[in-house]
Each structure stands twice: as C-alpha cells, then as structure tokens.
mmCIF file of C-alpha atoms in Angstrom:
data_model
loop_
_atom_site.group_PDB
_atom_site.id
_atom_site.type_symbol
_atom_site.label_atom_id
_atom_site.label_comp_id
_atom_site.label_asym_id
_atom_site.label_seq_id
_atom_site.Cartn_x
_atom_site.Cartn_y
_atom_site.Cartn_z
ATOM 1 C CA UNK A 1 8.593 -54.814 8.702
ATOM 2 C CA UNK A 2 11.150 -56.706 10.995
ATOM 3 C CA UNK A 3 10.119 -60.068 11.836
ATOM 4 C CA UNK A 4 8.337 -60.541 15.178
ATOM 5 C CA UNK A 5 11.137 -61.957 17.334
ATOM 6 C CA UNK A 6 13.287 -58.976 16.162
ATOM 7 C CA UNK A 7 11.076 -56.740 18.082
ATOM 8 C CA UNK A 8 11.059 -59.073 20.811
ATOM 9 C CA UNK A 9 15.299 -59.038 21.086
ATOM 10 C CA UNK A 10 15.017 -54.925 21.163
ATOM 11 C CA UNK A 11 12.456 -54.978 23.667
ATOM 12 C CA UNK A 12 14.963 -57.262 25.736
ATOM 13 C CA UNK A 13 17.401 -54.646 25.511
ATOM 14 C CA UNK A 14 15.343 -51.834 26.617
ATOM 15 C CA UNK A 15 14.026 -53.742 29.716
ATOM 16 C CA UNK A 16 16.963 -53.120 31.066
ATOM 17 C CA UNK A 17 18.079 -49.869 33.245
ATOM 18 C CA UNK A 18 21.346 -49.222 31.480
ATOM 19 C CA UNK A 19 19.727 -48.728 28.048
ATOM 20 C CA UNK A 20 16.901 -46.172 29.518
ATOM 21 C CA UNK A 21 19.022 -44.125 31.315
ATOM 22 C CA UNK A 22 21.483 -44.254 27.961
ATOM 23 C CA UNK A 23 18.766 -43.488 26.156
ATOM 24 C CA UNK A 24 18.063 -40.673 27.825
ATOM 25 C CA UNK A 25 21.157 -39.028 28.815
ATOM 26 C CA UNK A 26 22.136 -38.961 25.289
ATOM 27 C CA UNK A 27 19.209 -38.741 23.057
ATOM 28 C CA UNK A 28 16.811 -36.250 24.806
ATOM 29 C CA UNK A 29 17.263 -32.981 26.143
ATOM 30 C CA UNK A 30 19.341 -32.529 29.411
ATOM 31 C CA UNK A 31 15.840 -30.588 30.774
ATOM 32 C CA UNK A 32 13.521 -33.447 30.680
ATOM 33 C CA UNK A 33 15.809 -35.290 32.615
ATOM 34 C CA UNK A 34 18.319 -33.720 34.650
ATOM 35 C CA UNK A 35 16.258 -34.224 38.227
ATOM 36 C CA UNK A 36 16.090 -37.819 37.363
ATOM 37 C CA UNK A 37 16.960 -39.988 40.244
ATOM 38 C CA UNK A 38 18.446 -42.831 37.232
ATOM 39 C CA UNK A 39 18.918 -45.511 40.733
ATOM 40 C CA UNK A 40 14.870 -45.392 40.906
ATOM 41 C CA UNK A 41 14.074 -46.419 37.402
ATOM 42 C CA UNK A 42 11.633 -49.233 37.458
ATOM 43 C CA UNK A 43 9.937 -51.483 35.385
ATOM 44 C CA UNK A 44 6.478 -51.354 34.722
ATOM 45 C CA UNK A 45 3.796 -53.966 32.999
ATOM 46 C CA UNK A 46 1.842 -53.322 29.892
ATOM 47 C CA UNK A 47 -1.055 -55.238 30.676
ATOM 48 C CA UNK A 48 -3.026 -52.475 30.536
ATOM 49 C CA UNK A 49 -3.099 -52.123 26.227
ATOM 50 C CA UNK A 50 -5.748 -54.113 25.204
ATOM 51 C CA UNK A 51 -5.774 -57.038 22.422
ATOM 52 C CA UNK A 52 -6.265 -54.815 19.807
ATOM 53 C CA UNK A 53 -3.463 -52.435 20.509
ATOM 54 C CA UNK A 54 -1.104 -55.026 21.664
ATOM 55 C CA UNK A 55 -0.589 -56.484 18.510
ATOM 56 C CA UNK A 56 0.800 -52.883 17.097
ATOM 57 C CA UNK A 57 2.564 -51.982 19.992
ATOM 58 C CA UNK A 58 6.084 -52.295 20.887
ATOM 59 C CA UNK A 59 6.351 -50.436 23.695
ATOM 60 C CA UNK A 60 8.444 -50.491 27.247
ATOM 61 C CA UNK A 61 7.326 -48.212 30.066
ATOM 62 C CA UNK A 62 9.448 -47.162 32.949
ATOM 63 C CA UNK A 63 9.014 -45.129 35.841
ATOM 64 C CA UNK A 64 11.515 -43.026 37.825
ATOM 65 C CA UNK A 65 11.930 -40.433 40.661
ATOM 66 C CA UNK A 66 12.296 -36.442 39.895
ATOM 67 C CA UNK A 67 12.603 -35.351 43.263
ATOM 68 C CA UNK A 68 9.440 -36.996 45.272
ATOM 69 C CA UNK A 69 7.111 -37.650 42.273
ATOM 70 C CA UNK A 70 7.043 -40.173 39.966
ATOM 71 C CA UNK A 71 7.705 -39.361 36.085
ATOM 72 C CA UNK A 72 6.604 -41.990 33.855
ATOM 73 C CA UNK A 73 8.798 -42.926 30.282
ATOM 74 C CA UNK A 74 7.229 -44.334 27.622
ATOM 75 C CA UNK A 75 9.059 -45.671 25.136
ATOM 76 C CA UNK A 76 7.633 -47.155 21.744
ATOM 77 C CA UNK A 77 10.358 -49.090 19.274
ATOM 78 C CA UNK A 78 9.364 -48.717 15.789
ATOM 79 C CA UNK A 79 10.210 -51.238 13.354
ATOM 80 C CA UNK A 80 8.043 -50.638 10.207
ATOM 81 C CA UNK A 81 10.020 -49.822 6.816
ATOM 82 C CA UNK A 82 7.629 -46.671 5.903
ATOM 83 C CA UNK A 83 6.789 -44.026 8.283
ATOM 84 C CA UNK A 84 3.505 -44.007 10.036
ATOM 85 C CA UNK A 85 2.068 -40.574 9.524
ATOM 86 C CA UNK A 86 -0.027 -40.757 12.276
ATOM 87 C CA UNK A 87 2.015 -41.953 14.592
ATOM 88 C CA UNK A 88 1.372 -38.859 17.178
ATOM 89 C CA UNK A 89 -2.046 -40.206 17.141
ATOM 90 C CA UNK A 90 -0.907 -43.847 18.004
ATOM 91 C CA UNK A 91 1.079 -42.789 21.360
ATOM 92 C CA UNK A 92 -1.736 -40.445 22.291
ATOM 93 C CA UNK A 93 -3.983 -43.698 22.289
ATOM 94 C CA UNK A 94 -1.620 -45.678 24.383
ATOM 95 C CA UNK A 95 -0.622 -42.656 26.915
ATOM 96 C CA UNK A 96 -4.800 -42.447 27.406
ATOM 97 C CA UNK A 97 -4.728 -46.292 28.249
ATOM 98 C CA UNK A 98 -1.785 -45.813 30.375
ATOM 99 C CA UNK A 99 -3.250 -42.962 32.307
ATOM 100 C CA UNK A 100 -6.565 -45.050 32.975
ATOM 101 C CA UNK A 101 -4.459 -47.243 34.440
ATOM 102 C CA UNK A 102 -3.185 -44.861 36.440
ATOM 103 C CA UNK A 103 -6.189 -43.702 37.432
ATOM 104 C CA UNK A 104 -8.248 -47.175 37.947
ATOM 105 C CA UNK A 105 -4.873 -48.243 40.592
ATOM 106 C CA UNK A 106 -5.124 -45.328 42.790
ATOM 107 C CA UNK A 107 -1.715 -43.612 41.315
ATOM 108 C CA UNK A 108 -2.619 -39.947 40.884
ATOM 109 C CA UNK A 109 -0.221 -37.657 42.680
ATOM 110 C CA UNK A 110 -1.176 -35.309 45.438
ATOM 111 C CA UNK A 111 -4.460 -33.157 44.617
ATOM 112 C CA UNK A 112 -5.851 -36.100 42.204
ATOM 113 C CA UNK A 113 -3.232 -34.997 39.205
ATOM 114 C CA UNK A 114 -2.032 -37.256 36.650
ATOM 115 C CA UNK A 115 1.827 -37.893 36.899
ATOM 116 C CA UNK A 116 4.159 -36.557 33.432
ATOM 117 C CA UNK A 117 4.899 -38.809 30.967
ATOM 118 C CA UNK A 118 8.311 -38.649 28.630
ATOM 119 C CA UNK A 119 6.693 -39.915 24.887
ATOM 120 C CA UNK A 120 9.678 -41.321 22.925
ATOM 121 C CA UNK A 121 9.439 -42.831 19.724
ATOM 122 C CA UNK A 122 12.475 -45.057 18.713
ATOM 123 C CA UNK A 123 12.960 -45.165 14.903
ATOM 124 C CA UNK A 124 15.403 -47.540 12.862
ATOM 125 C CA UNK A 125 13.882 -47.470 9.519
ATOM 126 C CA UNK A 126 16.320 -46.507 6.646
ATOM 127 C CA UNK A 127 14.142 -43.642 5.484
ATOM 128 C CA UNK A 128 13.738 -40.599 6.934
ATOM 129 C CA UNK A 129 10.499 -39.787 9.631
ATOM 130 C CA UNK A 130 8.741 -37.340 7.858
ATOM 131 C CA UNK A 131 5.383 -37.492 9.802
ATOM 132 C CA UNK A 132 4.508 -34.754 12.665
ATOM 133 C CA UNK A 133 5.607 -35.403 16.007
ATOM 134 C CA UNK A 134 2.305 -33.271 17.161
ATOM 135 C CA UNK A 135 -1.293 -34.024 17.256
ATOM 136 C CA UNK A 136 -2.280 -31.032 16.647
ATOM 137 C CA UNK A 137 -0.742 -30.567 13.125
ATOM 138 C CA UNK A 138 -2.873 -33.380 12.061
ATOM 139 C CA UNK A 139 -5.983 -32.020 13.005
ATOM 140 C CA UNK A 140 -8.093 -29.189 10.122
ATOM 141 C CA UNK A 141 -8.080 -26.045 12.466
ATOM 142 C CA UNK A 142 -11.340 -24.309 13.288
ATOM 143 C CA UNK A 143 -10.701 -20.749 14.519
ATOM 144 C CA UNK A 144 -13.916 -21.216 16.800
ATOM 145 C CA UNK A 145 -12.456 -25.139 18.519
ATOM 146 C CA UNK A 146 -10.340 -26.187 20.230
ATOM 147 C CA UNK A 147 -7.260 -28.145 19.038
ATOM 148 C CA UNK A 148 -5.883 -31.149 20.944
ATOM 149 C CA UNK A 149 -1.925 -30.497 22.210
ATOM 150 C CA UNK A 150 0.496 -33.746 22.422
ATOM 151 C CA UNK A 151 4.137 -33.872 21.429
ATOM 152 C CA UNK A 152 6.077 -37.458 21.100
ATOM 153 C CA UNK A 153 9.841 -37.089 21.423
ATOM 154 C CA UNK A 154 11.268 -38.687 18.328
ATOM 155 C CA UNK A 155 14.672 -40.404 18.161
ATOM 156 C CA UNK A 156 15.749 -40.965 14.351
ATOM 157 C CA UNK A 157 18.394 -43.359 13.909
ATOM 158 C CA UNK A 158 19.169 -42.991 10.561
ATOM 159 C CA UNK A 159 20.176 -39.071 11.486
ATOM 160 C CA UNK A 160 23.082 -39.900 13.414
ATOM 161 C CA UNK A 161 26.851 -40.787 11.494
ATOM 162 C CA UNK A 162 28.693 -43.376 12.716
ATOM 163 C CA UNK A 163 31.202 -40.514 13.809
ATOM 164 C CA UNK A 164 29.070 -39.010 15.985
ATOM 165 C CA UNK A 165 27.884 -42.513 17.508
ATOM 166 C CA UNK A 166 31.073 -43.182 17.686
ATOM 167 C CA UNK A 167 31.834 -40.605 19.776
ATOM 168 C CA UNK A 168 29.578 -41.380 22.482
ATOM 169 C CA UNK A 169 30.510 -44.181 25.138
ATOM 170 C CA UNK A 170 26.716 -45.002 25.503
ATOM 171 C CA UNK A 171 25.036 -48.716 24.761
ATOM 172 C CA UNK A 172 22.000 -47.071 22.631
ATOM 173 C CA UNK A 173 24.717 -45.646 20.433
ATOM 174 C CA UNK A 174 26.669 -48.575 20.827
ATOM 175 C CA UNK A 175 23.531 -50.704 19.369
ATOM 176 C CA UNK A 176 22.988 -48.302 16.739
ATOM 177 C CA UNK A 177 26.000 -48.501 15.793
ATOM 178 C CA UNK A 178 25.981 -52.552 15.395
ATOM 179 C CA UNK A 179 23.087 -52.773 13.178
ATOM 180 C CA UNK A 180 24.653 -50.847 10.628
ATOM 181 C CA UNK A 181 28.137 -52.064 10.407
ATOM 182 C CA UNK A 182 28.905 -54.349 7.672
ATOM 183 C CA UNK A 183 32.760 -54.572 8.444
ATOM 184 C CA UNK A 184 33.458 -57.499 10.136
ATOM 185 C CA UNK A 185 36.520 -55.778 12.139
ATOM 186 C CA UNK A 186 34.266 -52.956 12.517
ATOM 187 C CA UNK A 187 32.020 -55.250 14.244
ATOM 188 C CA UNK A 188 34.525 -56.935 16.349
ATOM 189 C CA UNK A 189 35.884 -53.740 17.342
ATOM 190 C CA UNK A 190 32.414 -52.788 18.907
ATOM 191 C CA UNK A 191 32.094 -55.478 20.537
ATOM 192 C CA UNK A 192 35.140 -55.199 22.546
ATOM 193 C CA UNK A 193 34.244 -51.439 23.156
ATOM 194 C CA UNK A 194 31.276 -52.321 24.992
ATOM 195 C CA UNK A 195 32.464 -55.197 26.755
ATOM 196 C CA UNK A 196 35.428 -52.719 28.665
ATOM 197 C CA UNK A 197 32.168 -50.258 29.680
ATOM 198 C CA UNK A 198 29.989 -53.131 31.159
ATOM 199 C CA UNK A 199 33.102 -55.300 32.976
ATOM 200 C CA UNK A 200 31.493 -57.256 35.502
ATOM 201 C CA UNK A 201 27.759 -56.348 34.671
ATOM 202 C CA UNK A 202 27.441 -60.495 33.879
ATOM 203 C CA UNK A 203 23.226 -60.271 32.774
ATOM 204 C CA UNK A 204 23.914 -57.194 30.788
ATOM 205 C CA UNK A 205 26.304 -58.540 28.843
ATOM 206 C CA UNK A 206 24.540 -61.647 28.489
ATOM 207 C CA UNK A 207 22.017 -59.926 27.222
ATOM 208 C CA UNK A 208 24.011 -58.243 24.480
ATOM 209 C CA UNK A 209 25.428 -60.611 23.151
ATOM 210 C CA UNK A 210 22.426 -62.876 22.642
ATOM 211 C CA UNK A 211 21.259 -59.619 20.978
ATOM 212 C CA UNK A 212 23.964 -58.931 18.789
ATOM 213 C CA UNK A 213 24.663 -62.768 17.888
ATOM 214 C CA UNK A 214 20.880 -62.950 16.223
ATOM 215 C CA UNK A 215 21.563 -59.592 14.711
ATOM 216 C CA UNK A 216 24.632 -60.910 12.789
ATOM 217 C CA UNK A 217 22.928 -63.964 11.847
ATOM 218 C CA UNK A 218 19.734 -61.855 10.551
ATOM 219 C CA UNK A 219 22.153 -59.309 8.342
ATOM 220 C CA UNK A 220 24.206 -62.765 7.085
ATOM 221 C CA UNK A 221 21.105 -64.724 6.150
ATOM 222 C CA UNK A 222 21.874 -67.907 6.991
ATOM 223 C CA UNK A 223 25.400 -67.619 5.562
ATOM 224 C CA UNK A 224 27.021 -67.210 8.900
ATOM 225 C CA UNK A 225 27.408 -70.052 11.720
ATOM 226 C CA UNK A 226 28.107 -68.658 15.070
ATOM 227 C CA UNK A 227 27.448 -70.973 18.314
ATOM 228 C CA UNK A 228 25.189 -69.883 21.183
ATOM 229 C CA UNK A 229 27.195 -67.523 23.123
ATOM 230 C CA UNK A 230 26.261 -66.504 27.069
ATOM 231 C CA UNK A 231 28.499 -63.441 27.083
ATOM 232 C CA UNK A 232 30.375 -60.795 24.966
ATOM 233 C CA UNK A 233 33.873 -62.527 25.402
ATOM 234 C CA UNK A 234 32.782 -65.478 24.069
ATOM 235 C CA UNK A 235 30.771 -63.572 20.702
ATOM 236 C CA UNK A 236 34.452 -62.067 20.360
ATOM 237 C CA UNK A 237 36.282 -64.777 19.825
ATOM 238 C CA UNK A 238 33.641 -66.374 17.968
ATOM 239 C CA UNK A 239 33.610 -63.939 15.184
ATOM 240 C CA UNK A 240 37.203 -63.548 14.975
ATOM 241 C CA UNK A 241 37.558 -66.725 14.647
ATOM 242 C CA UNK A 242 35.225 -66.687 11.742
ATOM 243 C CA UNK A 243 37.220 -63.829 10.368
ATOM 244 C CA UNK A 244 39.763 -66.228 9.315
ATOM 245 C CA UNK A 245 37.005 -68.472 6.922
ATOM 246 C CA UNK A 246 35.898 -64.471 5.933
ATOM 247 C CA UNK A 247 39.332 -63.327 4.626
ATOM 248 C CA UNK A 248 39.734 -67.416 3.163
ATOM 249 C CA UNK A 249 36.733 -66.665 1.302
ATOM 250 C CA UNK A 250 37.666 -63.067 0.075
ATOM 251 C CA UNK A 251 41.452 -64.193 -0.754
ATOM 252 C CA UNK A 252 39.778 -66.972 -3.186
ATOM 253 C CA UNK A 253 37.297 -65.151 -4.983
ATOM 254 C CA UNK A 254 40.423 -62.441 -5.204
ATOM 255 C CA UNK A 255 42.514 -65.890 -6.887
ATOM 256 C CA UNK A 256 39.961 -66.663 -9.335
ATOM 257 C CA UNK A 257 39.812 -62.869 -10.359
ATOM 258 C CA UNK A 258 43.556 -62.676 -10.934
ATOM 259 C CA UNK A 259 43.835 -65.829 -12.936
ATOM 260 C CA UNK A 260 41.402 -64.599 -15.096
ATOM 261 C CA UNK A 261 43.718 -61.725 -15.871
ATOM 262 C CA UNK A 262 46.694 -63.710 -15.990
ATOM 263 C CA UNK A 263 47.918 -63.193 -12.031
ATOM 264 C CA UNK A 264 51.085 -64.842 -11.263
ATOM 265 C CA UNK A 265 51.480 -67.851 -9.174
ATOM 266 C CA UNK A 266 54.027 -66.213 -6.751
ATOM 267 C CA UNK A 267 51.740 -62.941 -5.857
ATOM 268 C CA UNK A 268 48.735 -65.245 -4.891
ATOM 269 C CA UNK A 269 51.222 -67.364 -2.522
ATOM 270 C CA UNK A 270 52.022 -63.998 -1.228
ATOM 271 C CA UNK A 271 47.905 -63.230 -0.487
ATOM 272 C CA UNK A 272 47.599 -66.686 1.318
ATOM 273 C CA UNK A 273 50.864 -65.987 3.045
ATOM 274 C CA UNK A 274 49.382 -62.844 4.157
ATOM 275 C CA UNK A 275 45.986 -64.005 5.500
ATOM 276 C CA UNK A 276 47.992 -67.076 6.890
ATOM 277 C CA UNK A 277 50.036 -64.627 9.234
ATOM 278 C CA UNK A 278 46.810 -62.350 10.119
ATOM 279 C CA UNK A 279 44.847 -65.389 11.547
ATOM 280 C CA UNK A 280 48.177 -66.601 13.713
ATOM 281 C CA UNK A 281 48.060 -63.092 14.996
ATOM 282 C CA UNK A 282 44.455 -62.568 15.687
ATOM 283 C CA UNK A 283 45.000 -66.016 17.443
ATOM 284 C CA UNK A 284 47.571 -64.658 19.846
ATOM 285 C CA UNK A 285 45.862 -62.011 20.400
ATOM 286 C CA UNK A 286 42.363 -63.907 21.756
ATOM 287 C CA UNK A 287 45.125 -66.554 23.658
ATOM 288 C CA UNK A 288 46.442 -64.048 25.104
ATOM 289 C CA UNK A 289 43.146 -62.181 26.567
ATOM 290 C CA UNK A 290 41.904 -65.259 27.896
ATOM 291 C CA UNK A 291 45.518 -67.142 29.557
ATOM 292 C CA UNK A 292 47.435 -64.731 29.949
ATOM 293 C CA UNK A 293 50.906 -63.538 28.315
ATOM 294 C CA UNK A 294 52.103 -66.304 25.755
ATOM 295 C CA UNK A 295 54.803 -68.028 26.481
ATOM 296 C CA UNK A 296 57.688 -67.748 24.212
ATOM 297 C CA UNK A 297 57.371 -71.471 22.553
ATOM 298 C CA UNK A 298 53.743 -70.934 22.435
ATOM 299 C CA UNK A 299 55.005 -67.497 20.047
ATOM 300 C CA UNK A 300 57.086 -69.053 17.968
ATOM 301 C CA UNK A 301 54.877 -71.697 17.034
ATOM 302 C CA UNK A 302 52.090 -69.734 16.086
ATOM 303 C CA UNK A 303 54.361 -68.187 13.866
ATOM 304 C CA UNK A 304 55.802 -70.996 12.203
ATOM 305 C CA UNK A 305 51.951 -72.634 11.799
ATOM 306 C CA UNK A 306 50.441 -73.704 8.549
ATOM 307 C CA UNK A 307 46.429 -72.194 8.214
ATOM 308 C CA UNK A 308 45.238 -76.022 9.459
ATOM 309 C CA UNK A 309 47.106 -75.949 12.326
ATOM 310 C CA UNK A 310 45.368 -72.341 12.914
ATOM 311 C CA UNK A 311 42.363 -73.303 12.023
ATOM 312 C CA UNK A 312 42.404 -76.651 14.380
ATOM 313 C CA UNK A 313 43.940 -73.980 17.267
ATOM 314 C CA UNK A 314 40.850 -71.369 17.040
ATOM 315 C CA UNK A 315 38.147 -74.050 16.750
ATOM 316 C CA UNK A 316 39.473 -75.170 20.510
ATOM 317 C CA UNK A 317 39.706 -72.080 21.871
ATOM 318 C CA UNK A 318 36.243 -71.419 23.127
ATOM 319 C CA UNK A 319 36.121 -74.552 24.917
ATOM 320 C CA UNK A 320 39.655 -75.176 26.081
ATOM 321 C CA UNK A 321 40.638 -74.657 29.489
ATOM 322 C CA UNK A 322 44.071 -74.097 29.486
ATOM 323 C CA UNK A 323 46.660 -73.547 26.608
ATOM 324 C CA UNK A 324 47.794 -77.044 26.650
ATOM 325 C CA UNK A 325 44.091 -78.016 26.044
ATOM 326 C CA UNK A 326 44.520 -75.587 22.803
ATOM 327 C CA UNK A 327 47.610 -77.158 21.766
ATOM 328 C CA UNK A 328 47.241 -80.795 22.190
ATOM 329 C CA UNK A 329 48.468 -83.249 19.747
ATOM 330 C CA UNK A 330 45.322 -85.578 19.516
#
C-alpha cells in the first residue's frame, strides 16, 4: 500500500475542479454527464464517515448542477497493491453514510427524494481489478429474496497505454501518465505539456508541481535531489538541469563498460563531447524560455563552454534574475 501522505498528495489533486471535470469528461460515459453544469462543481466535507471508516477511506465528494438539481460525485482513490474484492460493498457503506447526511441536513430534493450519486472508483494498482463492480454479484441468490442493486463506476489505470493517454489533452491522463514514466525526457516533456494547458491557472499549477516533485522523489528513492518548487516552470528547469548529472552518470558507467572491453580513448572523448554539447543546448533552451531570445555572444559562449562552466550556468538559473546574473564572473 502507498504510504499515507501519498494518498494525501492525490487527494490534493482531486480537490480541485479541473481534475473532476477531467475526470469525468474523459473517463466516464458522455450520458452521466453531459447536463453537467462543470461552473457549479463544489466541494463538499467528509465529516460525515465516521472514525472507523475514515481510516480506509480516501474519498473526495463533489457536487454539481444537472439542470436545477443537484447530482452528487463520489469519488474514492484506491491505493492498495491487491484488489479489494468487495469493494462494491465498501462504497455502498459510504454512499449510505453520505445519504444520512443528506437526509439529517434537510437536502432531499423536491417530494422528500434522495439526490443521484456518480460512484467512481479510482484504481492505480499494477494488477488488474478483477473484483465485481456490483453488489449484487456478491450476494448467494435466493429465487424467493430480494437482491440488493448498486453499481460503482470503475476507472482502471493500468488499462490505458501511454498512446492513448497520450492522446488526450486532459490533467487525469496527464497524471497517469507521470506516474508511470521512467524516461527522464519523457518526464520533462509532460511537464511542459501541461504547463501550455493551465497558462495562467497560478494555484493549479502550484499544485502540480508540488505533486509531481514528491512523485519523482518517491519513484527515485532518495537518489534524486530536486529543490522545493512553487510552480511547473520552475520543476522544468529543475529536472533538466538534473538531466545533465543523469546523462554524466550514464556516460560513466558506459566508460567503465568500454574499458573493460578494450574501448578506445578517442570514442569515449567523443561520448563526453556529446553529453557536453546536449547540456549547453538544453541550457539555451531553458535561457531562452525564461529571458528571452539569446543574444548572439551569449550563443557562442555556450557553445564554446567546458561541462563546469555549464554546470556553474544551470545551478544559477533558477535563482538569477537576469542573464548577467547567470553569467557573472564571481
């Protein structure tokens, strides 16, 4: 099972508006949702789940408009490693508490009925969900009873390929996607993706990238060191800037490969020579996003720079506030 504050940075995510109405424009059925009024989504507390409950549940609930009633979206983020075969009878438990609630603060609709609720059950475990998504096929059937009817909508995430995610300018996909990335470019490139969508959207992207920094630091184990960031920009250049130490790392253990089989001096110049280049571009290329179009000094001597000049140049470059702050001399 993910560790506890894991479940508390997903949460984060889905507490905000984008990520529901994400969620559900490209993960449920168009039907459930397509008399949503997405500008009346709102928030609601959980302090109805009791002790006992709360310490298995992961849930966020929202509410939104479909025409003049209410519609109520309940949405439970499930961590565990192994598949909970009774899981339909886990939401049915919370949906019951929730509609007491309902009940006990006066929120029926007209004619004392009970508003619809949207079940969804978010799933990132790496095996498939094999349990039923119904009560009832849990239940022994008795030709002479009656059998209880609920039905959880379950969203799989280990069902979808990165090409279809990929596909799909969305911010649940766009998560989905970052978990499972191992590709540090691959990584950066999402990052940059979702930071064009969300232009100007300052908490939401704050939010992100607190999210995504503690996910790289989980899947790196300690083996990464990335600085708090407050917004995607700044987790950009961060990581690029690490993808300099990355390829240092990879080009050495390739070195100590090849002279075990005899390499030649001149091709591993060439493979420092090569990664030596790639930073001084990948440095121009964050320089430029953040001043501006280079000047053509400012060109010519990132090309002519040795890797400690580079490496002294990116480690300013979060902080600096102009290029001459990047490029000083002491």
């Amino acid at each position: 099972m993910m560790a506890k504050h894991d479940d508390v940075s997903y949460k984060l995510l889905y507490s905000c508006p984008e990520f529901v109405r994400d969620l559900l424009k490209d993960f449920v059925p168009k039907h459930w949702w397509r008399k949503v009024d997405f500008q009346t989504l709102e928030r609601m507390p959980c302090s109805y789940v009791t002790d006992d409950f709360r310490e298995r549940a992961d849930d966020v609930v929202w509410r939104v408009r479909t025409g003049q009633d209410w519609m109520y979206l309940y949405i439970l983020i499930e961590f565990q490693s192994t598949v909970d075969t009774f899981m339909a009878v886990r939401v049915l438990s919370y949906l019951m508490l929730l509609y007491q609630d309902l009940i006990r603060r006066k929120e029926c609709l007209p004619g004392r009925l009970l508003p619809p609720v949207l079940p969804i059950v978010l799933y990132n475990g790496e095996t498939k969900w094999r349990a039923p998504v119904d009560v009832e096929r849990l239940i022994v059937h008795d030709a002479d009873l009656p059998v209880p009817r609920f039905r959880y909508h379950l969203i799989d995430e280990s069902q979808y390929t990165e090409a279809q995610l990929s596909r799909r300018r969305n911010l649940v996909a766009a998560v989905m996607r970052f978990n499972r990335l191992k590709s540090e470019r691959s990584l950066v490139r999402v990052i940059r993706e979702v930071r064009r969508w969300i232009d100007g959207r300052k908490e939401l992207r704050r939010t992100l990238a607190m999210w995504m920094r503690s996910v790289l630091l989980r899947q790196r184990k300690g083996k990464l060191a990335l600085p708090r960031v407050c917004d995607l920009e700044e987790l950009e250049m961060s990581l690029a800037q690490r993808m300099d130490e990355w390829a240092a790392q990879h080009e050495q253990r390739g070195m100590q490969k090849g002279e075990k089989k005899g390499e030649k001096k001149g091709e591993k110049r060439g493979l420092a020579k090569g990664r030596q280049e790639g930073a001084a571009r990948v440095l121009q290329q964050l320089l430029a996003r953040r001043f501006g179009p280079l000047p053509a000094d400012i060109v010519a001597k990132l090309n002519a720079a040795q890797a400690a000049d580079i490496r002294r140049w990116s480690g300013r470059l979060l902080t600096a506030g102009s290029l001459d702050a990047v490029f000083k001399t002491r």
